[in-house]
Amino acid sequence: MNRLNAIDTFAEQSWDEFVIEVEDALMIESGEELGPDHMHDIAAAYDAGLSPWSCVIAMLDSNPQLRQRAA
């Protein structure tokens, strides 16, 4: 899978831009730093065309540990 090219979404972000925005949003919402265990979720969100904030919300909803830190 090649993530070097921008995808056609409303944001038209490159992979790097998307990861940076997800990292910032995750830090704001939960205080958690982005780790290698999050990359699968981020890749799935990027491929689905989600926004970075939607990605973080989905990550928080699916991971009880992150959700507790955000509360």
mmCIF file of N, CA, C and O in Angstrom:
data_model
loop_
_atom_site.group_PDB
_atom_site.id
_atom_site.type_symbol
_atom_site.label_atom_id
_atom_site.label_comp_id
_atom_site.label_asym_id
_atom_site.label_seq_id
_atom_site.Cartn_x
_atom_site.Cartn_y
_atom_site.Cartn_z
ATOM 1 N N MET A 1 0.839 -1.161 0.000
ATOM 2 C CA MET A 1 0.000 0.000 0.000
ATOM 3 C C MET A 1 0.893 1.235 0.000
ATOM 4 O O MET A 1 1.776 1.368 0.825
ATOM 5 N N ASN A 2 0.660 2.146 -0.894
ATOM 6 C CA ASN A 2 1.473 3.346 -1.021
ATOM 7 C C ASN A 2 0.748 4.529 -0.389
ATOM 8 O O ASN A 2 -0.313 4.922 -0.834
ATOM 9 N N ARG A 3 1.335 5.081 0.649
ATOM 10 C CA ARG A 3 0.719 6.204 1.343
ATOM 11 C C ARG A 3 1.446 7.524 1.041
ATOM 12 O O ARG A 3 1.262 8.495 1.747
ATOM 13 N N LEU A 4 2.261 7.539 0.012
ATOM 14 C CA LEU A 4 3.000 8.753 -0.300
ATOM 15 C C LEU A 4 2.166 9.754 -1.082
ATOM 16 O O LEU A 4 2.467 10.939 -1.107
ATOM 17 N N ASN A 5 1.123 9.294 -1.717
ATOM 18 C CA ASN A 5 0.281 10.181 -2.510
ATOM 19 C C ASN A 5 -0.931 10.617 -1.701
ATOM 20 O O ASN A 5 -1.402 9.911 -0.832
ATOM 21 N N ALA A 6 -1.433 11.791 -2.010
ATOM 22 C CA ALA A 6 -2.639 12.275 -1.349
ATOM 23 C C ALA A 6 -3.842 11.470 -1.847
ATOM 24 O O ALA A 6 -3.881 11.022 -2.983
ATOM 25 N N ILE A 7 -4.808 11.291 -0.974
ATOM 26 C CA ILE A 7 -6.035 10.603 -1.368
ATOM 27 C C ILE A 7 -7.100 11.645 -1.671
ATOM 28 O O ILE A 7 -6.996 12.795 -1.258
ATOM 29 N N ASP A 8 -8.126 11.258 -2.379
ATOM 30 C CA ASP A 8 -9.206 12.170 -2.711
ATOM 31 C C ASP A 8 -10.268 12.133 -1.626
ATOM 32 O O ASP A 8 -11.178 11.322 -1.656
ATOM 33 N N THR A 9 -10.131 13.001 -0.644
ATOM 34 C CA THR A 9 -11.140 13.172 0.387
ATOM 35 C C THR A 9 -11.408 14.656 0.501
ATOM 36 O O THR A 9 -10.779 15.466 -0.184
ATOM 37 N N PHE A 10 -12.298 15.001 1.412
ATOM 38 C CA PHE A 10 -12.578 16.411 1.585
ATOM 39 C C PHE A 10 -11.341 17.171 2.067
ATOM 40 O O PHE A 10 -11.185 18.341 1.832
ATOM 41 N N ALA A 11 -10.432 16.481 2.736
ATOM 42 C CA ALA A 11 -9.251 17.139 3.278
ATOM 43 C C ALA A 11 -8.061 17.068 2.319
ATOM 44 O O ALA A 11 -7.191 17.923 2.371
ATOM 45 N N GLU A 12 -8.031 16.054 1.460
ATOM 46 C CA GLU A 12 -6.928 15.850 0.523
ATOM 47 C C GLU A 12 -5.569 15.962 1.214
ATOM 48 O O GLU A 12 -4.712 16.753 0.825
ATOM 49 N N GLN A 13 -5.387 15.164 2.250
ATOM 50 C CA GLN A 13 -4.147 15.197 3.010
ATOM 51 C C GLN A 13 -3.236 14.056 2.607
ATOM 52 O O GLN A 13 -3.695 12.983 2.271
ATOM 53 N N SER A 14 -1.945 14.313 2.722
ATOM 54 C CA SER A 14 -0.985 13.238 2.529
ATOM 55 C C SER A 14 -0.987 12.379 3.794
ATOM 56 O O SER A 14 -1.515 12.776 4.841
ATOM 57 N N TRP A 15 -0.375 11.220 3.706
ATOM 58 C CA TRP A 15 -0.271 10.321 4.853
ATOM 59 C C TRP A 15 0.425 11.025 6.024
ATOM 60 O O TRP A 15 -0.037 10.966 7.162
ATOM 61 N N ASP A 16 1.525 11.701 5.757
ATOM 62 C CA ASP A 16 2.277 12.383 6.814
ATOM 63 C C ASP A 16 1.443 13.463 7.497
ATOM 64 O O ASP A 16 1.444 13.580 8.724
ATOM 65 N N GLU A 17 0.732 14.258 6.708
ATOM 66 C CA GLU A 17 -0.118 15.304 7.278
ATOM 67 C C GLU A 17 -1.223 14.699 8.139
ATOM 68 O O GLU A 17 -1.530 15.212 9.219
ATOM 69 N N PHE A 18 -1.790 13.616 7.666
ATOM 70 C CA PHE A 18 -2.863 12.949 8.396
ATOM 71 C C PHE A 18 -2.357 12.437 9.746
ATOM 72 O O PHE A 18 -2.985 12.669 10.782
ATOM 73 N N VAL A 19 -1.217 11.771 9.745
ATOM 74 C CA VAL A 19 -0.661 11.222 10.991
ATOM 75 C C VAL A 19 -0.334 12.344 11.973
ATOM 76 O O VAL A 19 -0.608 12.222 13.169
ATOM 77 N N ILE A 20 0.209 13.435 11.496
ATOM 78 C CA ILE A 20 0.536 14.563 12.378
ATOM 79 C C ILE A 20 -0.725 15.137 13.011
ATOM 80 O O ILE A 20 -0.757 15.417 14.211
ATOM 81 N N GLU A 21 -1.776 15.288 12.225
ATOM 82 C CA GLU A 21 -3.026 15.817 12.770
ATOM 83 C C GLU A 21 -3.672 14.845 13.746
ATOM 84 O O GLU A 21 -4.243 15.264 14.752
ATOM 85 N N VAL A 22 -3.592 13.549 13.454
ATOM 86 C CA VAL A 22 -4.121 12.554 14.389
ATOM 87 C C VAL A 22 -3.320 12.598 15.687
ATOM 88 O O VAL A 22 -3.890 12.558 16.786
ATOM 89 N N GLU A 23 -2.025 12.701 15.572
ATOM 90 C CA GLU A 23 -1.161 12.764 16.754
ATOM 91 C C GLU A 23 -1.519 13.977 17.621
ATOM 92 O O GLU A 23 -1.645 13.859 18.843
ATOM 93 N N ASP A 24 -1.705 15.129 16.997
ATOM 94 C CA ASP A 24 -2.076 16.337 17.731
ATOM 95 C C ASP A 24 -3.442 16.181 18.391
ATOM 96 O O ASP A 24 -3.616 16.531 19.564
ATOM 97 N N ALA A 25 -4.412 15.654 17.656
ATOM 98 C CA ALA A 25 -5.771 15.483 18.188
ATOM 99 C C ALA A 25 -5.793 14.480 19.336
ATOM 100 O O ALA A 25 -6.484 14.686 20.334
ATOM 101 N N LEU A 26 -5.030 13.406 19.207
ATOM 102 C CA LEU A 26 -4.969 12.410 20.274
ATOM 103 C C LEU A 26 -4.354 13.006 21.531
ATOM 104 O O LEU A 26 -4.827 12.755 22.643
ATOM 105 N N MET A 27 -3.332 13.823 21.371
ATOM 106 C CA MET A 27 -2.696 14.467 22.516
ATOM 107 C C MET A 27 -3.672 15.434 23.196
ATOM 108 O O MET A 27 -3.756 15.486 24.420
ATOM 109 N N ILE A 28 -4.433 16.160 22.409
ATOM 110 C CA ILE A 28 -5.405 17.104 22.961
ATOM 111 C C ILE A 28 -6.514 16.368 23.711
ATOM 112 O O ILE A 28 -6.894 16.754 24.812
ATOM 113 N N GLU A 29 -7.031 15.310 23.123
ATOM 114 C CA GLU A 29 -8.174 14.608 23.703
ATOM 115 C C GLU A 29 -7.820 13.721 24.892
ATOM 116 O O GLU A 29 -8.584 13.625 25.833
ATOM 117 N N SER A 30 -6.666 13.062 24.847
ATOM 118 C CA SER A 30 -6.384 12.065 25.882
ATOM 119 C C SER A 30 -5.058 12.268 26.603
ATOM 120 O O SER A 30 -4.809 11.628 27.612
ATOM 121 N N GLY A 31 -4.200 13.127 26.064
ATOM 122 C CA GLY A 31 -2.875 13.280 26.644
ATOM 123 C C GLY A 31 -1.948 12.126 26.287
ATOM 124 O O GLY A 31 -0.814 12.079 26.738
ATOM 125 N N GLU A 32 -2.418 11.219 25.456
ATOM 126 C CA GLU A 32 -1.671 10.033 25.039
ATOM 127 C C GLU A 32 -0.806 10.374 23.828
ATOM 128 O O GLU A 32 -1.241 11.069 22.915
ATOM 129 N N GLU A 33 0.412 9.876 23.831
ATOM 130 C CA GLU A 33 1.263 10.029 22.655
ATOM 131 C C GLU A 33 0.973 8.901 21.676
ATOM 132 O O GLU A 33 0.618 7.791 22.071
ATOM 133 N N LEU A 34 1.150 9.196 20.424
ATOM 134 C CA LEU A 34 0.918 8.220 19.368
ATOM 135 C C LEU A 34 2.011 7.160 19.413
ATOM 136 O O LEU A 34 3.196 7.477 19.492
ATOM 137 N N GLY A 35 1.612 5.901 19.379
ATOM 138 C CA GLY A 35 2.568 4.807 19.411
ATOM 139 C C GLY A 35 2.377 3.868 18.236
ATOM 140 O O GLY A 35 1.412 3.992 17.476
ATOM 141 N N PRO A 36 3.272 2.922 18.080
ATOM 142 C CA PRO A 36 3.174 1.988 16.964
ATOM 143 C C PRO A 36 1.909 1.138 17.012
ATOM 144 O O PRO A 36 1.432 0.688 15.972
ATOM 145 N N ASP A 37 1.339 0.947 18.201
ATOM 146 C CA ASP A 37 0.118 0.156 18.306
ATOM 147 C C ASP A 37 -1.102 0.886 17.736
ATOM 148 O O ASP A 37 -2.123 0.274 17.452
ATOM 149 N N HIS A 38 -1.001 2.195 17.515
ATOM 150 C CA HIS A 38 -2.102 2.969 16.948
ATOM 151 C C HIS A 38 -2.082 2.993 15.416
ATOM 152 O O HIS A 38 -3.067 3.391 14.795
ATOM 153 N N MET A 39 -0.988 2.597 14.816
ATOM 154 C CA MET A 39 -0.827 2.775 13.371
ATOM 155 C C MET A 39 -1.835 1.987 12.545
ATOM 156 O O MET A 39 -2.265 2.451 11.491
ATOM 157 N N HIS A 40 -2.243 0.823 13.022
ATOM 158 C CA HIS A 40 -3.233 0.037 12.278
ATOM 159 C C HIS A 40 -4.554 0.808 12.192
ATOM 160 O O HIS A 40 -5.167 0.888 11.123
ATOM 161 N N ASP A 41 -4.990 1.381 13.304
ATOM 162 C CA ASP A 41 -6.232 2.153 13.318
ATOM 163 C C ASP A 41 -6.128 3.398 12.445
ATOM 164 O O ASP A 41 -7.063 3.759 11.742
ATOM 165 N N ILE A 42 -4.978 4.046 12.490
ATOM 166 C CA ILE A 42 -4.781 5.252 11.693
ATOM 167 C C ILE A 42 -4.783 4.920 10.204
ATOM 168 O O ILE A 42 -5.382 5.627 9.398
ATOM 169 N N ALA A 43 -4.128 3.838 9.838
ATOM 170 C CA ALA A 43 -4.099 3.428 8.429
ATOM 171 C C ALA A 43 -5.505 3.095 7.929
ATOM 172 O O ALA A 43 -5.875 3.472 6.815
ATOM 173 N N ALA A 44 -6.289 2.417 8.750
ATOM 174 C CA ALA A 44 -7.658 2.078 8.350
ATOM 175 C C ALA A 44 -8.500 3.337 8.183
ATOM 176 O O ALA A 44 -9.279 3.447 7.224
ATOM 177 N N ALA A 45 -8.342 4.297 9.085
ATOM 178 C CA ALA A 45 -9.093 5.548 8.983
ATOM 179 C C ALA A 45 -8.669 6.348 7.755
ATOM 180 O O ALA A 45 -9.505 6.923 7.054
ATOM 181 N N TYR A 46 -7.381 6.382 7.481
ATOM 182 C CA TYR A 46 -6.867 7.102 6.314
ATOM 183 C C TYR A 46 -7.414 6.483 5.027
ATOM 184 O O TYR A 46 -7.881 7.183 4.136
ATOM 185 N N ASP A 47 -7.365 5.164 4.953
ATOM 186 C CA ASP A 47 -7.853 4.471 3.764
ATOM 187 C C ASP A 47 -9.360 4.642 3.577
ATOM 188 O O ASP A 47 -9.849 4.651 2.455
ATOM 189 N N ALA A 48 -10.091 4.800 4.694
ATOM 190 C CA ALA A 48 -11.539 4.990 4.622
ATOM 191 C C ALA A 48 -11.918 6.440 4.327
ATOM 192 O O ALA A 48 -13.077 6.732 4.055
ATOM 193 N N GLY A 49 -10.945 7.348 4.392
ATOM 194 C CA GLY A 49 -11.207 8.753 4.091
ATOM 195 C C GLY A 49 -11.749 9.543 5.273
ATOM 196 O O GLY A 49 -12.348 10.594 5.084
ATOM 197 N N LEU A 50 -11.548 9.044 6.494
ATOM 198 C CA LEU A 50 -11.999 9.769 7.673
ATOM 199 C C LEU A 50 -11.128 10.995 7.916
ATOM 200 O O LEU A 50 -9.974 11.040 7.502
ATOM 201 N N SER A 51 -11.680 11.946 8.642
ATOM 202 C CA SER A 51 -10.876 13.090 9.058
ATOM 203 C C SER A 51 -10.008 12.669 10.234
ATOM 204 O O SER A 51 -10.299 11.670 10.908
ATOM 205 N N PRO A 52 -8.950 13.406 10.522
ATOM 206 C CA PRO A 52 -8.108 13.059 11.671
ATOM 207 C C PRO A 52 -8.885 13.028 12.987
ATOM 208 O O PRO A 52 -8.681 12.152 13.817
ATOM 209 N N TRP A 53 -9.792 13.973 13.173
ATOM 210 C CA TRP A 53 -10.585 13.988 14.408
ATOM 211 C C TRP A 53 -11.520 12.794 14.475
ATOM 212 O O TRP A 53 -11.722 12.217 15.551
ATOM 213 N N SER A 54 -12.103 12.402 13.359
ATOM 214 C CA SER A 54 -12.952 11.208 13.346
ATOM 215 C C SER A 54 -12.149 9.972 13.689
ATOM 216 O O SER A 54 -12.631 9.076 14.381
ATOM 217 N N CYS A 55 -10.924 9.927 13.228
ATOM 218 C CA CYS A 55 -10.029 8.822 13.545
ATOM 219 C C CYS A 55 -9.790 8.744 15.044
ATOM 220 O O CYS A 55 -9.878 7.677 15.652
ATOM 221 N N VAL A 56 -9.498 9.870 15.665
ATOM 222 C CA VAL A 56 -9.234 9.896 17.105
ATOM 223 C C VAL A 56 -10.485 9.508 17.888
ATOM 224 O O VAL A 56 -10.409 8.736 18.851
ATOM 225 N N ILE A 57 -11.635 10.006 17.485
ATOM 226 C CA ILE A 57 -12.876 9.649 18.165
ATOM 227 C C ILE A 57 -13.113 8.147 18.084
ATOM 228 O O ILE A 57 -13.478 7.503 19.071
ATOM 229 N N ALA A 58 -12.881 7.572 16.922
ATOM 230 C CA ALA A 58 -13.045 6.122 16.765
ATOM 231 C C ALA A 58 -12.044 5.366 17.631
ATOM 232 O O ALA A 58 -12.385 4.343 18.241
ATOM 233 N N MET A 59 -10.814 5.865 17.712
ATOM 234 C CA MET A 59 -9.809 5.219 18.548
ATOM 235 C C MET A 59 -10.208 5.282 20.019
ATOM 236 O O MET A 59 -10.050 4.309 20.757
ATOM 237 N N LEU A 60 -10.744 6.412 20.448
ATOM 238 C CA LEU A 60 -11.177 6.551 21.842
ATOM 239 C C LEU A 60 -12.358 5.638 22.149
ATOM 240 O O LEU A 60 -12.432 5.051 23.230
ATOM 241 N N ASP A 61 -13.284 5.528 21.199
ATOM 242 C CA ASP A 61 -14.457 4.671 21.391
ATOM 243 C C ASP A 61 -14.085 3.200 21.454
ATOM 244 O O ASP A 61 -14.706 2.431 22.175
ATOM 245 N N SER A 62 -13.063 2.815 20.720
ATOM 246 C CA SER A 62 -12.709 1.393 20.656
ATOM 247 C C SER A 62 -11.701 0.965 21.719
ATOM 248 O O SER A 62 -11.511 -0.221 21.937
ATOM 249 N N ASN A 63 -11.068 1.925 22.381
ATOM 250 C CA ASN A 63 -10.037 1.594 23.372
ATOM 251 C C ASN A 63 -10.423 2.161 24.730
ATOM 252 O O ASN A 63 -10.295 3.362 24.961
ATOM 253 N N PRO A 64 -10.882 1.325 25.672
ATOM 254 C CA PRO A 64 -11.312 1.814 26.988
ATOM 255 C C PRO A 64 -10.215 2.547 27.763
ATOM 256 O O PRO A 64 -10.505 3.484 28.492
ATOM 257 N N GLN A 65 -8.957 2.163 27.586
ATOM 258 C CA GLN A 65 -7.870 2.819 28.302
ATOM 259 C C GLN A 65 -7.713 4.271 27.834
ATOM 260 O O GLN A 65 -7.513 5.176 28.633
ATOM 261 N N LEU A 66 -7.800 4.497 26.531
ATOM 262 C CA LEU A 66 -7.704 5.858 26.014
ATOM 263 C C LEU A 66 -8.920 6.673 26.451
ATOM 264 O O LEU A 66 -8.800 7.837 26.787
ATOM 265 N N ARG A 67 -10.079 6.043 26.434
ATOM 266 C CA ARG A 67 -11.314 6.733 26.803
ATOM 267 C C ARG A 67 -11.240 7.212 28.257
ATOM 268 O O ARG A 67 -11.668 8.300 28.579
ATOM 269 N N GLN A 68 -10.674 6.393 29.144
ATOM 270 C CA GLN A 68 -10.555 6.771 30.556
ATOM 271 C C GLN A 68 -9.625 7.971 30.714
ATOM 272 O O GLN A 68 -9.869 8.835 31.537
ATOM 273 N N ARG A 69 -8.568 8.017 29.940
ATOM 274 C CA ARG A 69 -7.637 9.146 30.027
ATOM 275 C C ARG A 69 -8.265 10.423 29.513
ATOM 276 O O ARG A 69 -7.923 11.515 29.950
ATOM 277 N N ALA A 70 -9.174 10.302 28.542
ATOM 278 C CA ALA A 70 -9.810 11.479 27.964
ATOM 279 C C ALA A 70 -10.883 12.042 28.890
ATOM 280 O O ALA A 70 -11.211 13.217 28.809
ATOM 281 N N ALA A 71 -11.432 11.221 29.770
ATOM 282 C CA ALA A 71 -12.520 11.665 30.659
ATOM 283 C C ALA A 71 -12.031 12.516 31.786
ATOM 284 O O ALA A 71 -10.962 12.702 32.122
#
